[in-house]
PDB file of C-alpha atoms in Angstrom:
ATOM      1  CA  UNK G   1      -4.678  17.610 -37.350  1.00 67.00           C
ATOM      2  CA  UNK G   2      -2.939  17.859 -34.563  1.00 80.00           C
ATOM      3  CA  UNK G   3      -5.908  17.978 -31.088  1.00 77.00           C
ATOM      4  CA  UNK G   4      -4.079  19.715 -27.597  1.00 83.00           C
ATOM      5  CA  UNK G   5      -3.591  17.029 -25.134  1.00 78.00           C
ATOM      6  CA  UNK G   6      -6.090  18.456 -23.479  1.00 78.00           C
ATOM      7  CA  UNK G   7      -9.165  17.726 -25.757  1.00 84.00           C
ATOM      8  CA  UNK G   8      -8.316  13.482 -25.700  1.00 85.00           C
ATOM      9  CA  UNK G   9      -8.292  14.391 -21.221  1.00 83.00           C
ATOM     10  CA  UNK G  10     -11.417  15.682 -21.744  1.00 84.00           C
ATOM     11  CA  UNK G  11     -12.562  12.797 -23.826  1.00 88.00           C
ATOM     12  CA  UNK G  12     -10.748  10.728 -21.277  1.00 86.00           C
ATOM     13  CA  UNK G  13     -12.828  11.433 -18.347  1.00 86.00           C
ATOM     14  CA  UNK G  14     -16.335  12.111 -19.902  1.00 89.00           C
ATOM     15  CA  UNK G  15     -15.944   8.606 -21.311  1.00 91.00           C
ATOM     16  CA  UNK G  16     -14.592   7.033 -17.641  1.00 87.00           C
ATOM     17  CA  UNK G  17     -16.903   9.309 -15.524  1.00 88.00           C
ATOM     18  CA  UNK G  18     -20.369   7.764 -17.766  1.00 92.00           C
ATOM     19  CA  UNK G  19     -18.991   4.638 -17.733  1.00 92.00           C
ATOM     20  CA  UNK G  20     -18.167   4.414 -14.144  1.00 91.00           C
ATOM     21  CA  UNK G  21     -21.467   6.161 -12.970  1.00 92.00           C
ATOM     22  CA  UNK G  22     -23.441   3.407 -15.952  1.00 93.00           C
ATOM     23  CA  UNK G  23     -21.867   1.094 -14.167  1.00 93.00           C
ATOM     24  CA  UNK G  24     -22.524   1.614 -11.061  1.00 92.00           C
ATOM     25  CA  UNK G  25     -26.923   2.009 -11.843  1.00 94.00           C
ATOM     26  CA  UNK G  26     -26.823  -1.547 -12.832  1.00 93.00           C
ATOM     27  CA  UNK G  27     -28.187  -4.530 -10.908  1.00 93.00           C
ATOM     28  CA  UNK G  28     -25.036  -7.226 -11.006  1.00 94.00           C
ATOM     29  CA  UNK G  29     -22.634  -6.922  -8.006  1.00 95.00           C
ATOM     30  CA  UNK G  30     -19.613  -7.212 -10.321  1.00 95.00           C
ATOM     31  CA  UNK G  31     -21.215  -4.281 -12.387  1.00 94.00           C
ATOM     32  CA  UNK G  32     -20.698  -1.854  -9.228  1.00 94.00           C
ATOM     33  CA  UNK G  33     -17.156  -3.501  -8.344  1.00 94.00           C
ATOM     34  CA  UNK G  34     -16.044  -1.854 -11.940  1.00 93.00           C
ATOM     35  CA  UNK G  35     -17.862   0.646 -11.659  1.00 92.00           C
ATOM     36  CA  UNK G  36     -16.609   1.999  -8.831  1.00 93.00           C
ATOM     37  CA  UNK G  37     -13.191   1.120  -9.376  1.00 93.00           C
ATOM     38  CA  UNK G  38     -13.459   3.042 -12.707  1.00 91.00           C
ATOM     39  CA  UNK G  39     -14.886   6.552 -11.036  1.00 90.00           C
ATOM     40  CA  UNK G  40     -11.821   5.982  -7.852  1.00 92.00           C
ATOM     41  CA  UNK G  41      -9.339   5.739 -10.776  1.00 90.00           C
ATOM     42  CA  UNK G  42     -10.652   8.275 -12.551  1.00 88.00           C
ATOM     43  CA  UNK G  43     -10.816  11.225  -9.327  1.00 89.00           C
ATOM     44  CA  UNK G  44      -7.195   9.864  -8.217  1.00 90.00           C
ATOM     45  CA  UNK G  45      -5.704  10.512 -12.394  1.00 86.00           C
ATOM     46  CA  UNK G  46      -6.816  13.713 -11.750  1.00 85.00           C
ATOM     47  CA  UNK G  47      -4.399  14.967  -8.862  1.00 89.00           C
ATOM     48  CA  UNK G  48      -1.849  12.583 -10.258  1.00 87.00           C
ATOM     49  CA  UNK G  49      -1.369  14.722 -13.474  1.00 84.00           C
ATOM     50  CA  UNK G  50      -0.958  17.925 -11.571  1.00 86.00           C
ATOM     51  CA  UNK G  51       1.616  16.365  -9.556  1.00 89.00           C
ATOM     52  CA  UNK G  52       3.200  14.728 -12.304  1.00 86.00           C
ATOM     53  CA  UNK G  53       3.261  18.128 -14.273  1.00 84.00           C
ATOM     54  CA  UNK G  54       4.383  20.596 -11.657  1.00 88.00           C
ATOM     55  CA  UNK G  55       7.502  17.639 -10.822  1.00 88.00           C
ATOM     56  CA  UNK G  56       8.272  17.852 -14.716  1.00 86.00           C
ATOM     57  CA  UNK G  57       8.536  21.606 -15.846  1.00 89.00           C
ATOM     58  CA  UNK G  58       9.969  22.745 -12.468  1.00 88.00           C
ATOM     59  CA  UNK G  59      12.981  19.730 -12.263  1.00 78.00           C
TER      60      UNK G  59
END
């Protein structure tokens, strides 16, 4: 079973996005900290992947 890497990226985005959103809705402060951290990591990883892909294909 040879799945494309884009599928794994989409699954990663949906899981981290849902988990971050779910944890941000909780009342416990530490859940909000973890949820916010997951959301920030998700947001920063998308441009980083595009930059790494550009660098690896052009240099």
